[in-house]
Coordinates of C-alpha atoms in Angstrom, one line a residue:
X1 CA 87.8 58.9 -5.8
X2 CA 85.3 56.5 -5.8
X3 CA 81.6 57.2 -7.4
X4 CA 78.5 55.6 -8.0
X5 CA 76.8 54.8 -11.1
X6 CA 74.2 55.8 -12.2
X7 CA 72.2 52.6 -12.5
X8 CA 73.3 52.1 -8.5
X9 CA 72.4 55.6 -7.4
X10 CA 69.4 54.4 -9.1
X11 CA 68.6 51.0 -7.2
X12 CA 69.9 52.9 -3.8
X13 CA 66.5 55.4 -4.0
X14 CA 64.7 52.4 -4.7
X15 CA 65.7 50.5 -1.6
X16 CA 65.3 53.5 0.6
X17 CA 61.7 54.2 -1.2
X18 CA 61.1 50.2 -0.2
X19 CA 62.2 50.3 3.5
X20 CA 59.7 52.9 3.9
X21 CA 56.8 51.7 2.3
X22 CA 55.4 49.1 5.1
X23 CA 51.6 47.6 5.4
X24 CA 51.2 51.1 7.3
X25 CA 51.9 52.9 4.6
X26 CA 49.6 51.2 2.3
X27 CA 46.2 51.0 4.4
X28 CA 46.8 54.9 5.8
X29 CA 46.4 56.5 2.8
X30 CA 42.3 54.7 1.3
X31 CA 41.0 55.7 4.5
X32 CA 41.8 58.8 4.6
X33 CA 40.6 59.5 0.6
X34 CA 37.1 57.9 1.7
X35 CA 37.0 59.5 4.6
X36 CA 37.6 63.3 3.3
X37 CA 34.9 63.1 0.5
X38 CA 35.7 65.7 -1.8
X39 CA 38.5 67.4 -0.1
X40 CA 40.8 64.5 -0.2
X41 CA 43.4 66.7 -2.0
X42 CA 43.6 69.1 0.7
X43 CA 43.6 66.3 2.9
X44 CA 46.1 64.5 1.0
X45 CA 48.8 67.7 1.2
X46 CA 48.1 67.8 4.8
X47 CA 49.3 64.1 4.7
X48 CA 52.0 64.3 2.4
X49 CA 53.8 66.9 4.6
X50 CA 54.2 64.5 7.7
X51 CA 54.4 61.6 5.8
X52 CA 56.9 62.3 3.1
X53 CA 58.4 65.5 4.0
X54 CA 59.9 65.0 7.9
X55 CA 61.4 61.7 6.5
X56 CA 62.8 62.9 3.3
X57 CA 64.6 65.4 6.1
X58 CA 65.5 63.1 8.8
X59 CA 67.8 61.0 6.2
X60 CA 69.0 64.1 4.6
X61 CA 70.1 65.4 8.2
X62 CA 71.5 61.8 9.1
X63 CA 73.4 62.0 5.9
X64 CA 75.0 65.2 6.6
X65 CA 76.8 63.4 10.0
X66 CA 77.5 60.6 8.9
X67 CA 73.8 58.3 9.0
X68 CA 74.0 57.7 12.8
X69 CA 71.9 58.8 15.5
X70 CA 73.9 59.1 18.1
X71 CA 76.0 61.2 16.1
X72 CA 73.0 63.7 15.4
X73 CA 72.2 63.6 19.0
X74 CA 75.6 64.6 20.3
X75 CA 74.6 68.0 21.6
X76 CA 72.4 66.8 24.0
X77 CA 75.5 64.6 25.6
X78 CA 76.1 61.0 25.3
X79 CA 73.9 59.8 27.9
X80 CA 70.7 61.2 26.9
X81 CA 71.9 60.7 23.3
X82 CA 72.0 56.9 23.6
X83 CA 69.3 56.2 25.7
X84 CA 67.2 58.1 23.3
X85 CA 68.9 56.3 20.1
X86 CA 68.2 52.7 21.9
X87 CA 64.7 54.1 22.8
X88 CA 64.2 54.8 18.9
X89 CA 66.0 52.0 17.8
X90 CA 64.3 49.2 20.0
X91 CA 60.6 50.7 19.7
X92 CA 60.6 50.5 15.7
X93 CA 63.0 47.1 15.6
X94 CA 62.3 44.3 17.8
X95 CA 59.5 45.9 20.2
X96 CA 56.9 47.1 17.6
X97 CA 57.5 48.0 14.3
X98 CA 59.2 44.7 12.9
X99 CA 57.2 42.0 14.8
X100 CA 54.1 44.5 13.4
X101 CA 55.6 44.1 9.8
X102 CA 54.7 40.1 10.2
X103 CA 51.2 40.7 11.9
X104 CA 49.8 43.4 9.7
X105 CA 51.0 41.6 6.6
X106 CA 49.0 38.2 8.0
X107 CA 46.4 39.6 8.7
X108 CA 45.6 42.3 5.8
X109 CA 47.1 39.4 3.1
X110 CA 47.2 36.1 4.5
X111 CA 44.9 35.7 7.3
X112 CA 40.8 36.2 4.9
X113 CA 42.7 33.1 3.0
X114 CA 43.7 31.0 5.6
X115 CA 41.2 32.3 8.8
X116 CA 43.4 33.5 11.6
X117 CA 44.3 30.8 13.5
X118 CA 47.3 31.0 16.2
X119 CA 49.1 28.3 14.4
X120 CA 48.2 29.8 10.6
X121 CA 50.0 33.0 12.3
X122 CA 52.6 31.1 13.7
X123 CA 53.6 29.0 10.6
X124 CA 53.6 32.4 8.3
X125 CA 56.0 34.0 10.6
X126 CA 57.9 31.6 11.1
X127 CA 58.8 31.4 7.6
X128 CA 58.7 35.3 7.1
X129 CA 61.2 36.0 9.7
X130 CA 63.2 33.1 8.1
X131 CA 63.4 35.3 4.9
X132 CA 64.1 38.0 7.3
X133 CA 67.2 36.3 8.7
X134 CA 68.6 35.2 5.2
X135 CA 68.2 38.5 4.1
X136 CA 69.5 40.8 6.5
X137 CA 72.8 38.2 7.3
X138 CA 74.5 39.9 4.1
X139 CA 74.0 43.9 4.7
X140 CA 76.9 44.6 2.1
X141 CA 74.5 43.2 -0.1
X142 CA 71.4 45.1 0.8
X143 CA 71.8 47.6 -2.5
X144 CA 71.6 44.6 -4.8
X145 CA 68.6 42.0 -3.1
X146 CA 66.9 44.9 -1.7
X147 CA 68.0 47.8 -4.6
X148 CA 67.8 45.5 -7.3
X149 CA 65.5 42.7 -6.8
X150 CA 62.6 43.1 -4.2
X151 CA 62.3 46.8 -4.7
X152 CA 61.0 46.4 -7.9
X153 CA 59.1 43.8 -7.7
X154 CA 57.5 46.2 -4.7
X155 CA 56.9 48.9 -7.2
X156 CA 55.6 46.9 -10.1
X157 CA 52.8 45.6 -7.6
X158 CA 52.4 49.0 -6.1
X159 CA 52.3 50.7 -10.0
X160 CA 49.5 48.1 -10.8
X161 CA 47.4 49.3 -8.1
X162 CA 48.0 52.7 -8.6
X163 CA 47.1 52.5 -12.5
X164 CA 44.4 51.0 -11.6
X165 CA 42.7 53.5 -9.0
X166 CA 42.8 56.4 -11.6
X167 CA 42.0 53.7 -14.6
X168 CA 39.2 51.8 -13.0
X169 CA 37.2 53.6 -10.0
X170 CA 35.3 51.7 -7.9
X171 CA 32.2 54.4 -7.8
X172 CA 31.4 57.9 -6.9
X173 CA 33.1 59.9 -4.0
X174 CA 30.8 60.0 -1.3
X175 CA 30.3 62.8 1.5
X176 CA 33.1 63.8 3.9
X177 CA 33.0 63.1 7.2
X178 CA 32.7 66.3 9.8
X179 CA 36.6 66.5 10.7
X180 CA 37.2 66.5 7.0
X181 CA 34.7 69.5 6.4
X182 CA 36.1 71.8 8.9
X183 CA 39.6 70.8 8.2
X184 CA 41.0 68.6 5.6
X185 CA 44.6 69.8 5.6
X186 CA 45.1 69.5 9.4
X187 CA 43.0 66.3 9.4
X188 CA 45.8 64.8 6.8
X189 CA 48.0 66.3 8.3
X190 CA 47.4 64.8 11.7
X191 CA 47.1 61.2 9.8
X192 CA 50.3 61.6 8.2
X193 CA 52.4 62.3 11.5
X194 CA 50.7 59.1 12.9
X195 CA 52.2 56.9 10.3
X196 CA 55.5 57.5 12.5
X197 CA 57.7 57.5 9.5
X198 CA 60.3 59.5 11.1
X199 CA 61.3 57.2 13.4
X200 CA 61.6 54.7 10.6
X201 CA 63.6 57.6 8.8
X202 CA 66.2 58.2 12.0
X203 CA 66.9 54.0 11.8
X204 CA 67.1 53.9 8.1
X205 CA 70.2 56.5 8.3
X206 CA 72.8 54.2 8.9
X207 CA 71.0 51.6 6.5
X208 CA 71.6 54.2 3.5
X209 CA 74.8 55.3 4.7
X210 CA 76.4 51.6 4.8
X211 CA 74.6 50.8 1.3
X212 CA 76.4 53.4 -0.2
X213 CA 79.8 52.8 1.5
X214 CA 79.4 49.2 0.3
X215 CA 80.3 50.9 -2.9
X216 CA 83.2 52.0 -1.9
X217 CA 82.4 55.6 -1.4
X218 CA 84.2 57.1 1.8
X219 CA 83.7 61.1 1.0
X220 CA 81.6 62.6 3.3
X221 CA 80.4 64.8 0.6
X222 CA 79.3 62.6 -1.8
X223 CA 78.3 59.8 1.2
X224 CA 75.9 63.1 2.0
X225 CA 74.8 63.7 -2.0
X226 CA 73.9 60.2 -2.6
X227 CA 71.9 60.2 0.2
X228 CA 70.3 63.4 -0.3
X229 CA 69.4 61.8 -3.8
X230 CA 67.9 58.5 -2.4
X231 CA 66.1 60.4 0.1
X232 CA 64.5 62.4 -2.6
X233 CA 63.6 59.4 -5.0
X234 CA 61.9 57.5 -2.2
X235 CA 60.2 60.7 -1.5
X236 CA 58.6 60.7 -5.1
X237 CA 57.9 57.1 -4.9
X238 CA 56.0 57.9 -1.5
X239 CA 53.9 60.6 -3.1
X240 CA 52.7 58.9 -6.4
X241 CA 52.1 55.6 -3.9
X242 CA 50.2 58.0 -1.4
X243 CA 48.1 60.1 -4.3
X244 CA 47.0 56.7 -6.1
X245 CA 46.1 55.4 -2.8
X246 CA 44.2 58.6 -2.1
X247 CA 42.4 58.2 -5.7
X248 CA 41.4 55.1 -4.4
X249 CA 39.9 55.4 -1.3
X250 CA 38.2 58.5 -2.6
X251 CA 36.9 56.2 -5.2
X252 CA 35.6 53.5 -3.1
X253 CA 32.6 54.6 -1.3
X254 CA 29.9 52.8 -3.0
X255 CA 31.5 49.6 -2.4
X256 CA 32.8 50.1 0.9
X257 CA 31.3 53.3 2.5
X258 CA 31.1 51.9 6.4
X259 CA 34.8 51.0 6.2
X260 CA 36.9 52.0 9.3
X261 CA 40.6 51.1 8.0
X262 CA 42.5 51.3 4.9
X263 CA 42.1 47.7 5.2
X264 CA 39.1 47.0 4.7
X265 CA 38.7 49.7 1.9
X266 CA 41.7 48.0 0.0
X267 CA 40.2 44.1 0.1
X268 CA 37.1 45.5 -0.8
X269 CA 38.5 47.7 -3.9
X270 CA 40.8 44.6 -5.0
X271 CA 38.1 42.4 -5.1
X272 CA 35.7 44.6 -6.8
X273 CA 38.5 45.2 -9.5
X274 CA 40.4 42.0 -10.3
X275 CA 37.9 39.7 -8.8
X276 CA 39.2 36.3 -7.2
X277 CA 42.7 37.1 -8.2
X278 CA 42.1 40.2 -5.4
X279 CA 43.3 38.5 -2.6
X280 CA 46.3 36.8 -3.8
X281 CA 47.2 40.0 -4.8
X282 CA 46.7 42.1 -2.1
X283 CA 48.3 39.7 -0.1
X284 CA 51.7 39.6 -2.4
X285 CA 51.9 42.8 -2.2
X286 CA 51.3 43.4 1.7
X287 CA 54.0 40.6 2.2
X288 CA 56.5 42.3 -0.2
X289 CA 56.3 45.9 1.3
X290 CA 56.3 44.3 5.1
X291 CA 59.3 42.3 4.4
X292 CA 61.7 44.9 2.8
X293 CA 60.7 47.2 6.1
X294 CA 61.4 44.3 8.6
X295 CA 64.5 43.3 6.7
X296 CA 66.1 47.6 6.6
X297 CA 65.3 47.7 10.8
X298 CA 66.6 44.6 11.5
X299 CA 69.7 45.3 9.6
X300 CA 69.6 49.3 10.5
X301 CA 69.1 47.3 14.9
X302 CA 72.0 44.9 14.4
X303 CA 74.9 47.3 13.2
X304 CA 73.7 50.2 15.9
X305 CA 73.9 47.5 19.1
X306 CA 76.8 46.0 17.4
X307 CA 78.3 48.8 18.3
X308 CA 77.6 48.6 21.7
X309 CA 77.2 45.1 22.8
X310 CA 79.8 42.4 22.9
X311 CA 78.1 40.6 20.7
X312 CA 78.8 40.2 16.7
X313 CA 76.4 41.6 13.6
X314 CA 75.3 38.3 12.9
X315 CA 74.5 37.2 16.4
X316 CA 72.5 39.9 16.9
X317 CA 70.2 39.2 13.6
X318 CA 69.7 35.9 14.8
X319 CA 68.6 37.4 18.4
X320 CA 66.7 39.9 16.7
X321 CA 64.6 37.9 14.0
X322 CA 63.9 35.4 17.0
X323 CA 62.8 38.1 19.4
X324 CA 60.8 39.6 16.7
X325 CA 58.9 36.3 15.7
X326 CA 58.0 35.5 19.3
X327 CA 56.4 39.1 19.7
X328 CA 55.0 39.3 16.2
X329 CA 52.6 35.9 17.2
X330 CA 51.0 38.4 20.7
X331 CA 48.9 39.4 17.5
X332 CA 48.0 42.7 15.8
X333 CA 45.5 44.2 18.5
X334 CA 48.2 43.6 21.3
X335 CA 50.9 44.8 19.4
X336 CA 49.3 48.4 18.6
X337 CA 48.0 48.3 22.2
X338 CA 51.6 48.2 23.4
X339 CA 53.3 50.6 21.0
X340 CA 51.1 53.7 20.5
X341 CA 51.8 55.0 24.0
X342 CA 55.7 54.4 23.7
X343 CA 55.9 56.0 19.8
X344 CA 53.9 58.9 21.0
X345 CA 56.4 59.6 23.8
X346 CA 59.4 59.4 21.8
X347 CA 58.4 60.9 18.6
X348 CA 58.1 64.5 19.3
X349 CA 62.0 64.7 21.2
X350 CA 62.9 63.1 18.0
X351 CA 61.5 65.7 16.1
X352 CA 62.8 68.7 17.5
X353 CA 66.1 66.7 17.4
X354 CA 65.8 66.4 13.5
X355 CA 64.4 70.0 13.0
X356 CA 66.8 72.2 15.3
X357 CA 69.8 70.2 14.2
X358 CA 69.9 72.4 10.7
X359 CA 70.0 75.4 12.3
X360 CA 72.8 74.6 14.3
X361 CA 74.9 77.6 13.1
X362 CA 72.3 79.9 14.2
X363 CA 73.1 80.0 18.1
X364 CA 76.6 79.9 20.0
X365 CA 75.9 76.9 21.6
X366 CA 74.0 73.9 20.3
X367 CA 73.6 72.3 23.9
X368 CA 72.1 75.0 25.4
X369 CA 69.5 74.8 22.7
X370 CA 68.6 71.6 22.4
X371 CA 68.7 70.1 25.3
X372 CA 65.9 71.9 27.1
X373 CA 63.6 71.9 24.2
X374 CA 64.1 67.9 23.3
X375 CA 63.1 68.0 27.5
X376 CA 60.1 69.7 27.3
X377 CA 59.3 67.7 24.0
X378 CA 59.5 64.5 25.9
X379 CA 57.3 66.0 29.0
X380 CA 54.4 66.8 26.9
X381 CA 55.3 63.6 24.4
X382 CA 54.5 61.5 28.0
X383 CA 51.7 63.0 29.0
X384 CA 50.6 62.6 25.2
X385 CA 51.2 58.9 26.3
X386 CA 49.9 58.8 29.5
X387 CA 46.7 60.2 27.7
X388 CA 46.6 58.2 25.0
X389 CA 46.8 54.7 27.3
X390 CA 43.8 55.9 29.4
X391 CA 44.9 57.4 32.4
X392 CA 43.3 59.6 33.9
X393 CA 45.2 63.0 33.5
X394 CA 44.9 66.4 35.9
X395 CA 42.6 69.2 34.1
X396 CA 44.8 71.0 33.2
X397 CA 47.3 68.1 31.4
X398 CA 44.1 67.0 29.7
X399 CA 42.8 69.9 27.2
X400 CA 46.0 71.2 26.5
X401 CA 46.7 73.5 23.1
X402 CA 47.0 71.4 20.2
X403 CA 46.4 68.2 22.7
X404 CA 43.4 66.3 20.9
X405 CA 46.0 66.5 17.4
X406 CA 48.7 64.4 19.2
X407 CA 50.6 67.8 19.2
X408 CA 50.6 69.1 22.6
X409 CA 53.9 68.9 22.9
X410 CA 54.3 71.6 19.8
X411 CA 53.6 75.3 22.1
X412 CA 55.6 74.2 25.2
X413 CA 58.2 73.1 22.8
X414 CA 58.1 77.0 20.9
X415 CA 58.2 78.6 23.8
X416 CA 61.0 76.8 25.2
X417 CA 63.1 77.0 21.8
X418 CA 62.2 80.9 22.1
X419 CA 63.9 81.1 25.7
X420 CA 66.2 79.2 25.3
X421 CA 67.8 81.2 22.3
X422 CA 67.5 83.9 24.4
X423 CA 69.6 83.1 27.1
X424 CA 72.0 81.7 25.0
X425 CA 72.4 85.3 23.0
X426 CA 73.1 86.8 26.4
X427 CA 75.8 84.4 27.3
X428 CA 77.5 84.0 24.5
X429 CA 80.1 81.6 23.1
X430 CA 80.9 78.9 25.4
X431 CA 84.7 79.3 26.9
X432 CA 86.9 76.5 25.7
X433 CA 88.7 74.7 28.4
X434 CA 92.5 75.0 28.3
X435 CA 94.3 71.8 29.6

């Protein structure tokens, strides 16, 4: 039976640690430490729970059937299964999250260097999408340019900033702003959930999965061990990334206490530190941790809608990378415009599909339970949306429990799940249909 080494089990949690760790991940984290004063630790566990703990899960419960979604989302029948897998699929690949990877990493690296000019974006994507395509052509070889070569070089750059928060602070930590007084743990919390890393986390599944059956591997069981291991690595990579970034930001505020993104609080901070060297830096290492992310969705887009399309792997990177360059240059500010609505409707369904689906043993019928509540979840996850785009919502829609966290979705959702597991209790097993 074929086994991995331990050198590749090794270079597998590093790529999975590296297709998580975008530009998002990066300028979340500074604000957030500024921002919370002296309770950025209780902030930063509020964080670290959303942000590293639901997508350490979501691959661990993608692991355990086989690293596909549609596979996960069986119970809820094949229909509603795949339009919610495309939904997932298309809003973090070519729609949003990947042309994002080239915009964010212009315009937090490249763009204070060259000015942001239509054609400076154009020309930078253009190449970086080029990079993209080469890359991602070759997915039996993701474990060794991702695992073995751009991953580190990620984490070197990443370790260097990290040292450097706790080794050289910029200042003293400054006061916390009123949300962070009253509650720093939800507040993180809150701000870790945004990052949307479990969406990244339900498309990284098959990305994993395929990695490790490039090996060779075809047991289940150690398909699902291996993974289980990445998942874990990544998610101690994600937490010393996310505490030194916390460290820092907490650190910054004489140098850049009227900052209102990680952005700003990281150009400031890298200057300060390693002077004109700071944004040639910064902007290495935004370019490396956008690029590994664009290259795991574009690979994780093309072998799902290979499945499903008439068209081959390869075609479809080609289609993708160019569909992703021609958003990517709408710009930053359009881009988030666009995609916060659609993430917010889709996230919570994908939740409850991760959560409920290891407790499948605990009701007769896993239909009956999930379907209703992923329904309600994407209900409330609209009118989340709706809310969140500006319309104009009904009284009643608009101070919902929990609704001003992005979590109104969470009660209706509990209550539903509580219901449901009722009525299932009273009717028992399903009767299997003799042909």
């Amino acid at each position: 039976m074929k086994v991995l080494k331990g050198q590749d089990i090794l270079a597998l949690g590093f790529m999975t640690f590296a297709l998580f760790v975008g530009a998002g991940n990066i300028i979340f984290p500074p604000i957030v430490g500024l921002q919370s004063g002296p309770h950025v630790w209780m902030a930063a566990l509020g964080f670290l729970v959303t942000a590293v703990g639901l997508p350490v899960v979501t691959v661990v419960a993608l692991a355990k059937v086989g690293g596909g979604m549609d596979e996960l989302s069986s119970p809820i029948g094949k229909i509603a299964g795949g339009l919610l897998a495309a939904a997932a699929y298309l809003a973090v690949g070519p729609l949003f999250a990947t042309p994002r990877t080239a915009t964010v990493s212009f315009e937090v690296g490249v763009a204070p260097l060259t000015g942001e000019s239509p054609l400076a974006l154009f020309l930078y994507s253009l190449v970086y999408f080029l990079v993209v395509l080469a890359v991602s052509m070759y997915p039996g070889k993701l474990l060794d340019t991702v695992g073995r070569f751009l991953a580190p070089l990620k984490i070197i750059a990443l370790a260097a900033l990290g040292i450097a928060a706790f080794a050289l602070p910029a200042g003293t930590i400054g006061d916390a702003q009123p949300a962070y007084v009253a509650a720093p743990f939800s507040q993180g919390f809150i701000q870790g959930y945004l990052t949307m890393d479990t969406l990244g986390a339900l498309v990284f599944g098959i990305v994993i999965v395929n990695a490790i059956r490039s090996r060779g591997v075809e047991s289940p069981r150690l398909i699902t061990r291996y993974a289980v291991i990445a998942g874990l690595i990544a998610g101690v990579g994600l937490t010393l990334v996310y505490i030194s970034l916390f460290r820092l930001g907490a650190g910054s505020h004489d140098i850049a206490a009227t900052a209102t993104n990680g952005a700003v609080v990281l150009h400031a901070y890298v200057q300060h530190t390693f002077g004109s060297l700071g944004s040639g830096f910064l902007a290495v290492l935004i370019a490396l941790a956008c690029l590994v992310t664009a290259v795991g969705l574009t690979c994780a887009c093309a072998e799902y809608f290979s499945r499903l399309l008439p068209l081959s792997y390869r075609a479809l990177v080609v289609l993708l990378a160019g569909f992703s360059l021609l958003v990517s240059n709408l710009g930053l500010t359009k881009l988030i415009m666009f995609s916060v609505p659609v993430l917010t409707a889709i996230y919570p369904p994908c939740i409850v599909l991760v959560g409920l689906s290891f407790c499948k043993g605990m009701w007769h019928s896993q239909t009956r339970i999930m379907a209703p509540v992923m329904a309600v979840s994407l209900i409330f996850g609209t009118i989340d949306a709706l809310k969140g785009a500006g319309f104009n919502m009904p009284e009643s829609l608009a101070h919902l429990p929990l609704s001003e966290q992005g979590l109104a979705w969470l009660v209706p959702c509990v209550a539903t799940l509580f219901v449901a597991v009722v009525c299932d209790r009273l009717l028992g097993k399903p009767r299997e249909v003799i042909a």
